[in-house]
Coordinates of N, CA, C and O in Angstrom, one line a residue:
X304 N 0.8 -1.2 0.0 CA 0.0 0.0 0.0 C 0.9 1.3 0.0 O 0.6 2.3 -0.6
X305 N 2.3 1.0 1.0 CA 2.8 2.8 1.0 C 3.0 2.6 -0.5 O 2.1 3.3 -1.0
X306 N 3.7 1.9 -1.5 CA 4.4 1.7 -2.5 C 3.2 2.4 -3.6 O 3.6 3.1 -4.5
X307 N 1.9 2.2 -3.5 CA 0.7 2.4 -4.5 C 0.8 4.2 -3.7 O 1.0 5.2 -4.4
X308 N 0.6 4.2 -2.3 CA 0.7 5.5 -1.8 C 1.6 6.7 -2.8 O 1.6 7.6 -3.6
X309 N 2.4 6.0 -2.3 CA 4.4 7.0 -3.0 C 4.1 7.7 -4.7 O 4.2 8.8 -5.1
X310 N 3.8 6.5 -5.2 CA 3.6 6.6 -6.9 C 2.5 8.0 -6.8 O 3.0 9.1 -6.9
X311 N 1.2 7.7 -6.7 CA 0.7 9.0 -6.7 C 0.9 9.8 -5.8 O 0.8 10.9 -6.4
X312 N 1.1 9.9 -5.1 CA 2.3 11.0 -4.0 C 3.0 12.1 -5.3 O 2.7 13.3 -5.6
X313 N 4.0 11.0 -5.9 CA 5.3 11.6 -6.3 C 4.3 12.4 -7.9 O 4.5 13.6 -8.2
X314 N 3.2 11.6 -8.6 CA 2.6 12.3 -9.7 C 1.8 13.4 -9.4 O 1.3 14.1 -10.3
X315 N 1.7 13.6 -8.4 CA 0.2 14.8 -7.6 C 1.0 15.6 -7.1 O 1.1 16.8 -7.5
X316 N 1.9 15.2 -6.1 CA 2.4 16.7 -5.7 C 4.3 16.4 -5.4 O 5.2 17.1 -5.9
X317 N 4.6 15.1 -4.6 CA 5.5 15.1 -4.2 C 6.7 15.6 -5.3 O 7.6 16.1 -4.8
X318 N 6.7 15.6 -6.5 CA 7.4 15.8 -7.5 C 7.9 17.6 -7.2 O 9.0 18.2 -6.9
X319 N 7.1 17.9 -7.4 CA 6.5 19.5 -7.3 C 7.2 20.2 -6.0 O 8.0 21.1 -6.1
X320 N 6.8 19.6 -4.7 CA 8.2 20.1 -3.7 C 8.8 19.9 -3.3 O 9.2 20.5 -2.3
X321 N 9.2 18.8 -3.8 CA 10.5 18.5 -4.0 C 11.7 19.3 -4.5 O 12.8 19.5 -4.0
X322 N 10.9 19.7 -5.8 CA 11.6 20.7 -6.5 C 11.9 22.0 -5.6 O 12.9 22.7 -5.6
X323 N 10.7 22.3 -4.9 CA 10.6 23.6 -4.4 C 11.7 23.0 -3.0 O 12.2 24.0 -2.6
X324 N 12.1 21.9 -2.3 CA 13.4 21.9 -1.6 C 14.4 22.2 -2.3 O 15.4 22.7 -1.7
X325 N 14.5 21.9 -3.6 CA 16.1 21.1 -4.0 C 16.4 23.3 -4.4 O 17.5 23.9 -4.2
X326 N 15.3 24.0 -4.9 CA 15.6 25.1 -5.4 C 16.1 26.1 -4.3 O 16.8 27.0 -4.6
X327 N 15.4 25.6 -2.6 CA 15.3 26.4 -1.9 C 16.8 25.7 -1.4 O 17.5 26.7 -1.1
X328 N 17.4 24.7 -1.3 CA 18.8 24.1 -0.9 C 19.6 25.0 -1.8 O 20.3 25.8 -1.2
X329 N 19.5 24.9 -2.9 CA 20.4 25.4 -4.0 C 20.7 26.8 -3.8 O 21.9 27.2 -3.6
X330 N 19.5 27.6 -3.8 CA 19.6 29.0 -3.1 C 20.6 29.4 -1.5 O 21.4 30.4 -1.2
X331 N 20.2 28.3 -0.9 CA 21.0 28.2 0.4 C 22.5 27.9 0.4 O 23.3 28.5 1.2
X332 N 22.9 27.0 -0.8 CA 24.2 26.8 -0.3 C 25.4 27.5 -1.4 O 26.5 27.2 -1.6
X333 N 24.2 29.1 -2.2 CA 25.2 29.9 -2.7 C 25.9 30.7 -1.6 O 26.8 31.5 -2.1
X334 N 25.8 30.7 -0.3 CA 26.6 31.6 0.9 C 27.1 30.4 1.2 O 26.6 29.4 0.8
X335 N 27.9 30.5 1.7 CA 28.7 29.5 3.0 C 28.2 29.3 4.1 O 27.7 28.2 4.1
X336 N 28.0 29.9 5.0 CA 27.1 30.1 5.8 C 26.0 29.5 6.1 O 25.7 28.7 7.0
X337 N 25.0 29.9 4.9 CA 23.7 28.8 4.6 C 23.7 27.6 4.5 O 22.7 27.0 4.8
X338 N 25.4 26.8 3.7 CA 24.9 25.9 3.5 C 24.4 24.6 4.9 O 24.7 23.4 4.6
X339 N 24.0 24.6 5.7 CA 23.5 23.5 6.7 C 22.1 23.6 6.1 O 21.7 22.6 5.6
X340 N 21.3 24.7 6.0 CA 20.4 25.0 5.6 C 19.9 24.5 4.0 O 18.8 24.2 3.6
X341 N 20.7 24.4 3.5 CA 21.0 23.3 2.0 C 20.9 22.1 2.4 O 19.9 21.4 2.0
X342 N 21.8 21.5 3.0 CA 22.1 20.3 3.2 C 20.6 19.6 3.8 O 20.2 18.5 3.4
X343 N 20.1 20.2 4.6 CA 18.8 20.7 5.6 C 17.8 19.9 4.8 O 17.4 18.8 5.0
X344 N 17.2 21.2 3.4 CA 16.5 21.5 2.8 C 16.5 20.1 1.7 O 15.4 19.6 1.5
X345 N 17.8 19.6 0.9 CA 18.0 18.6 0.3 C 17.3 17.0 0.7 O 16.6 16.3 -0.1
X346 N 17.8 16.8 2.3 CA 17.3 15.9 3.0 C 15.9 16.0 2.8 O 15.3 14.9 2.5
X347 N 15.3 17.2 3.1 CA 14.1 17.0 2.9 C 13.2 17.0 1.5 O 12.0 17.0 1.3
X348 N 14.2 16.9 0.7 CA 13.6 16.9 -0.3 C 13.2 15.8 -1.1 O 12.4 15.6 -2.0
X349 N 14.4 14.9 -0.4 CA 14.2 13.3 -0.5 C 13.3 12.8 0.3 O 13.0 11.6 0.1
X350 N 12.8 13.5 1.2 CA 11.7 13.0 2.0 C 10.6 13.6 1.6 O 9.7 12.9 2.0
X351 N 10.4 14.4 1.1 CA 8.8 15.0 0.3 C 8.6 14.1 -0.9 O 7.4 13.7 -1.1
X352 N 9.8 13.7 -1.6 CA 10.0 12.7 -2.8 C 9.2 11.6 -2.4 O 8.3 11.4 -3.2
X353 N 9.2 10.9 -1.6 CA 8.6 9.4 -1.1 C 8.7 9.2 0.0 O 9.5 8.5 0.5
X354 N 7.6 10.1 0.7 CA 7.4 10.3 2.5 C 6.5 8.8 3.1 O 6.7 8.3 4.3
X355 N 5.8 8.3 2.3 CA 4.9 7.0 3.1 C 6.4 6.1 3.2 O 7.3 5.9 2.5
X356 N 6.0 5.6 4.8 CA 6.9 4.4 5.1 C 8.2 5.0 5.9 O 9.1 4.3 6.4
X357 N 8.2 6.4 5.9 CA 9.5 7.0 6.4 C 8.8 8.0 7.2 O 7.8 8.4 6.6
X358 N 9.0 8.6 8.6 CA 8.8 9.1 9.2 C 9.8 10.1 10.1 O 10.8 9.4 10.6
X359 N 9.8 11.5 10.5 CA 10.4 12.1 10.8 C 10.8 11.8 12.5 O 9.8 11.3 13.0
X360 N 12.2 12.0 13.8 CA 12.8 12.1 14.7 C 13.1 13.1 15.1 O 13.7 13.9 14.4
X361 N 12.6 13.4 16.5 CA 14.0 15.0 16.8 C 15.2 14.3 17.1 O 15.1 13.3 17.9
X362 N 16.0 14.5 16.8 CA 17.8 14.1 17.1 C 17.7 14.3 18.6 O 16.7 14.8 18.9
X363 N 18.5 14.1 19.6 CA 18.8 14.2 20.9 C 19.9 14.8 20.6 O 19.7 15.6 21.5
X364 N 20.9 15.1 20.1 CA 21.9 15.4 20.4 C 21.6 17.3 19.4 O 22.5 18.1 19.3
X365 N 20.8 17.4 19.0 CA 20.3 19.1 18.1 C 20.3 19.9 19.7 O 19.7 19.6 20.8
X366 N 21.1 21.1 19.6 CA 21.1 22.0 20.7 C 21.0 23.3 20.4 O 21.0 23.6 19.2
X367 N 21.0 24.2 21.0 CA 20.9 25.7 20.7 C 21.0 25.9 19.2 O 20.1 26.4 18.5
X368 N 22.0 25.5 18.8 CA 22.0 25.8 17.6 C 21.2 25.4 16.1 O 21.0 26.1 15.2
X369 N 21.0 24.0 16.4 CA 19.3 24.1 15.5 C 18.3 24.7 15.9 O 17.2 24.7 15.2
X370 N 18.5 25.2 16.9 CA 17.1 26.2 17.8 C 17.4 27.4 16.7 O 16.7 27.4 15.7
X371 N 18.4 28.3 16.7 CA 18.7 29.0 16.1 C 18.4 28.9 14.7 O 17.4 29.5 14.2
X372 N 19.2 28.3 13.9 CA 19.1 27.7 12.1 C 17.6 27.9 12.3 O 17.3 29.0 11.9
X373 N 16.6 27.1 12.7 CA 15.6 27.2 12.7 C 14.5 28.2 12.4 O 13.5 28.2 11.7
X374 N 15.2 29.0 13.3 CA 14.3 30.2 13.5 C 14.6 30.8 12.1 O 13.8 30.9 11.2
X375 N 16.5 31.2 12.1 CA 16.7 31.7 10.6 C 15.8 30.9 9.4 O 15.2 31.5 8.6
X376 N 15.9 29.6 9.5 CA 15.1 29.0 8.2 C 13.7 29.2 8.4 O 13.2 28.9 7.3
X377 N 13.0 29.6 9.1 CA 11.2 29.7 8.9 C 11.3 31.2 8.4 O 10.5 31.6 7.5
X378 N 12.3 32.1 9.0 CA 11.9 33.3 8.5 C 12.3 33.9 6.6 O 11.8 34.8 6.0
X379 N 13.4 32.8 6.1 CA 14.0 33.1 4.9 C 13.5 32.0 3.8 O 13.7 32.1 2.6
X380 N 12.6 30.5 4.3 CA 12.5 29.7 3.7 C 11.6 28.6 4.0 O 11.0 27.8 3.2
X381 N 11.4 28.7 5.6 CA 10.3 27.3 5.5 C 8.6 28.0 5.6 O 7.7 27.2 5.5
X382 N 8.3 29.4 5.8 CA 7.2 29.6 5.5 C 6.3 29.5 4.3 O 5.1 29.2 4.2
X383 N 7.5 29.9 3.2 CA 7.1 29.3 1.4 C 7.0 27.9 1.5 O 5.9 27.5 1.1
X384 N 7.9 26.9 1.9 CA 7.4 25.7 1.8 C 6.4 25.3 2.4 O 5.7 24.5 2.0
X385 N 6.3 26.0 3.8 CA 4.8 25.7 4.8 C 3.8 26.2 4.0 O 2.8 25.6 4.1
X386 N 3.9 26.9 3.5 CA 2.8 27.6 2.4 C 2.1 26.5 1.0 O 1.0 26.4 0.6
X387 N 3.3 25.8 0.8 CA 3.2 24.9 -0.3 C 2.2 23.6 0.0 O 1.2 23.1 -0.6
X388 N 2.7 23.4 1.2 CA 2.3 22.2 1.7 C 0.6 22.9 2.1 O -0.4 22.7 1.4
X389 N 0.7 23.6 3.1 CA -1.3 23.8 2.8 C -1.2 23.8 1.5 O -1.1 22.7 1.2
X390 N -1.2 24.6 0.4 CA -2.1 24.8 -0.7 C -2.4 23.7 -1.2 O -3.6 23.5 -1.4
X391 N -1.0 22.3 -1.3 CA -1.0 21.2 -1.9 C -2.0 20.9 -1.5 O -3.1 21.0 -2.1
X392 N -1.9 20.5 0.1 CA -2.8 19.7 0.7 C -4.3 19.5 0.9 O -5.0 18.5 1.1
X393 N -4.7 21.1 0.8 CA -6.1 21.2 0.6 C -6.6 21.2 -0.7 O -7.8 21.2 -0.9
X394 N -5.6 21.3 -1.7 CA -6.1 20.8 -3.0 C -6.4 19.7 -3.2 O -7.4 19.3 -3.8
X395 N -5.6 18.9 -2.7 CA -5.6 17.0 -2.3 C -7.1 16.4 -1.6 O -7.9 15.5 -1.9
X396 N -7.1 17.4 -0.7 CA -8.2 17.2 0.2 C -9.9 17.2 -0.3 O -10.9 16.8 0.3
X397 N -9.7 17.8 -1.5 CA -11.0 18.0 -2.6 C -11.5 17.0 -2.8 O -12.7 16.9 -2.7
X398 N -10.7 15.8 -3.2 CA -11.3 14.5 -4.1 C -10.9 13.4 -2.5 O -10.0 13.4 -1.6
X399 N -12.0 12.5 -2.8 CA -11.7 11.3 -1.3 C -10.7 10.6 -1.6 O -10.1 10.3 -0.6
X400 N -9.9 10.1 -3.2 CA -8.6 9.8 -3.1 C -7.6 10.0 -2.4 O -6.9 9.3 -1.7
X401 N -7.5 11.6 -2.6 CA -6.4 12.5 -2.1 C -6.3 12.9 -0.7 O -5.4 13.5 -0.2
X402 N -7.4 12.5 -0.1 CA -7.3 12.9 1.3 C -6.3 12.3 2.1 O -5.5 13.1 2.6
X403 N -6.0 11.0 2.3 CA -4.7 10.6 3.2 C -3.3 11.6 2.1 O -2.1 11.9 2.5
X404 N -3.7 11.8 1.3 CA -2.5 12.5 0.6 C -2.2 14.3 1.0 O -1.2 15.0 1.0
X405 N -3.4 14.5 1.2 CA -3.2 16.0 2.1 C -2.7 16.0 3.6 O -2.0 16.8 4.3
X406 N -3.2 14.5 4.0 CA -3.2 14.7 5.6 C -1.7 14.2 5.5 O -1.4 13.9 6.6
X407 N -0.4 13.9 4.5 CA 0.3 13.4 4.6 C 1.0 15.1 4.2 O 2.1 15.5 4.6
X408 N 0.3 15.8 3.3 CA 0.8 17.2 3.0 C 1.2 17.8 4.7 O 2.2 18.2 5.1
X409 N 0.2 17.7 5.1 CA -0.2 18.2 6.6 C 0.7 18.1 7.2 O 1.4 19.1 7.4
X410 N 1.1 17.1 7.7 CA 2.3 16.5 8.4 C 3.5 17.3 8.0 O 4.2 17.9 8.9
X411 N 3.7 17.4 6.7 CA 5.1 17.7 6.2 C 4.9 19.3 6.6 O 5.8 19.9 6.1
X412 N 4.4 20.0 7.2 CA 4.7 21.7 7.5 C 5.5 21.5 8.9 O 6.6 22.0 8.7
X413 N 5.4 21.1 9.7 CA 6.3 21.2 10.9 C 7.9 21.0 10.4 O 8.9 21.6 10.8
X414 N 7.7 20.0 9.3 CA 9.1 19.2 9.2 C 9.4 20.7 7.8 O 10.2 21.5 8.2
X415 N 9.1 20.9 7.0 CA 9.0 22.1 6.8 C 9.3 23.4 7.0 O 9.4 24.1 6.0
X416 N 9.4 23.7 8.3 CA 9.2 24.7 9.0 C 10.4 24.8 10.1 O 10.9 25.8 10.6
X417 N 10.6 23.5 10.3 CA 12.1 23.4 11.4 C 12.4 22.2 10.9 O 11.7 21.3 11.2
X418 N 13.5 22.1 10.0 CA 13.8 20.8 9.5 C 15.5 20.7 10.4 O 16.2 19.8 10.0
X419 N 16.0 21.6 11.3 CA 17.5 21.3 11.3 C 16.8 20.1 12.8 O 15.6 19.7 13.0
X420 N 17.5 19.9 13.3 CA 18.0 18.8 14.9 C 16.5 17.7 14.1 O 15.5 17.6 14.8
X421 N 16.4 17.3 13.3 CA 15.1 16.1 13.0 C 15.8 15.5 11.9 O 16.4 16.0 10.9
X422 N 15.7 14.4 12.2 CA 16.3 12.6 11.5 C 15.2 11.9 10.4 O 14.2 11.5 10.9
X423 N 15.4 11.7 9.1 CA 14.2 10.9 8.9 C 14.4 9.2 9.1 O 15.6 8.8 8.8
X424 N 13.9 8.5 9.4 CA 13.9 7.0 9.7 C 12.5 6.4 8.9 O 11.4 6.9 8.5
X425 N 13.2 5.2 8.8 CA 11.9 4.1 8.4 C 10.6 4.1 9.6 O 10.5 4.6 10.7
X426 N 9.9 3.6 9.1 CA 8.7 3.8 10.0 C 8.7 2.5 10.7 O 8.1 2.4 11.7
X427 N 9.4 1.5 10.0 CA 9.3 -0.2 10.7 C 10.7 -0.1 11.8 O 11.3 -1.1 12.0
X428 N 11.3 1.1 12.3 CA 12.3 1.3 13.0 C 11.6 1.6 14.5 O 10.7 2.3 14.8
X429 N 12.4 0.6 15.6 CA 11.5 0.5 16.7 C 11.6 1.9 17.4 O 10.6 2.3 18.1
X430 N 12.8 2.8 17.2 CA 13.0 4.0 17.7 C 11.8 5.4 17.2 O 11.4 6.3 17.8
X431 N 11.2 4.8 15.6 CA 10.6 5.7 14.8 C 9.3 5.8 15.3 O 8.5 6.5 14.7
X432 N 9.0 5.3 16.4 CA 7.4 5.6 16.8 C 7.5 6.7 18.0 O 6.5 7.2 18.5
X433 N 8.5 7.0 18.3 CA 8.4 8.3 19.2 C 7.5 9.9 18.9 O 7.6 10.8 19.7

């Protein structure tokens, strides 16, 4: 089922911000500086690509300093992608197909929005149900 999930996932939207990570990475790692925020942004972009079956972690070891990145990234970059993710989502949400596919849009704005100190994992990972 995630595998039938993923495929229209990836044709309806995942394709789509994906792009809009890999553009907003790319953007990020023309400073030096930004790049964690790249690297950040990339990760997640492989995880917008084919999110059923994988599920997001906060790291234990993320401290002040992804507190910080954080904040800098909602303000220069994860509100456009939080932005993406509702519009997708409630477009999704129109047709009864697409509904677990919004509510899966849904999910993805936190991770979105503060993507530094968070891990993606499998979801059959005994740690990944936290």
């Amino acid at each position: 089922m995630r595998f039938i999930l993923n495929i229209i996932w990836l044709v309806l939207c995942g394709l789509w911000m994906a792009i809009g990570y890999v553009i907003a990475g790319l953007i990020c790692c023309i400073l030096i500086v930004t790049i964690p925020f790249g690297i950040a942004s990339f990760r997640i972009a492989a995880y917008a690509l084919w999110p059923f079956g994988r599920t997001t972690v906060e790291r234990r070891d993320a401290g002040a300093g992804s507190l910080i990145g954080n904040i800098i990234w909602i303000i220069f970059a994860g509100w456009w992608l939080a932005l993406g993710h509702i519009v997708t989502g409630i477009a999704l949400c129109v047709t009864i197909i697409g509904i677990p596919l919004g509510i899966a849009n849904f999910k993805l704005i936190p991770v979105s929005l503060m993507p530094l100190g968070r891990e993606i994992v499998p979801t059959d990972r005994p740690f990944a149900t936290r």
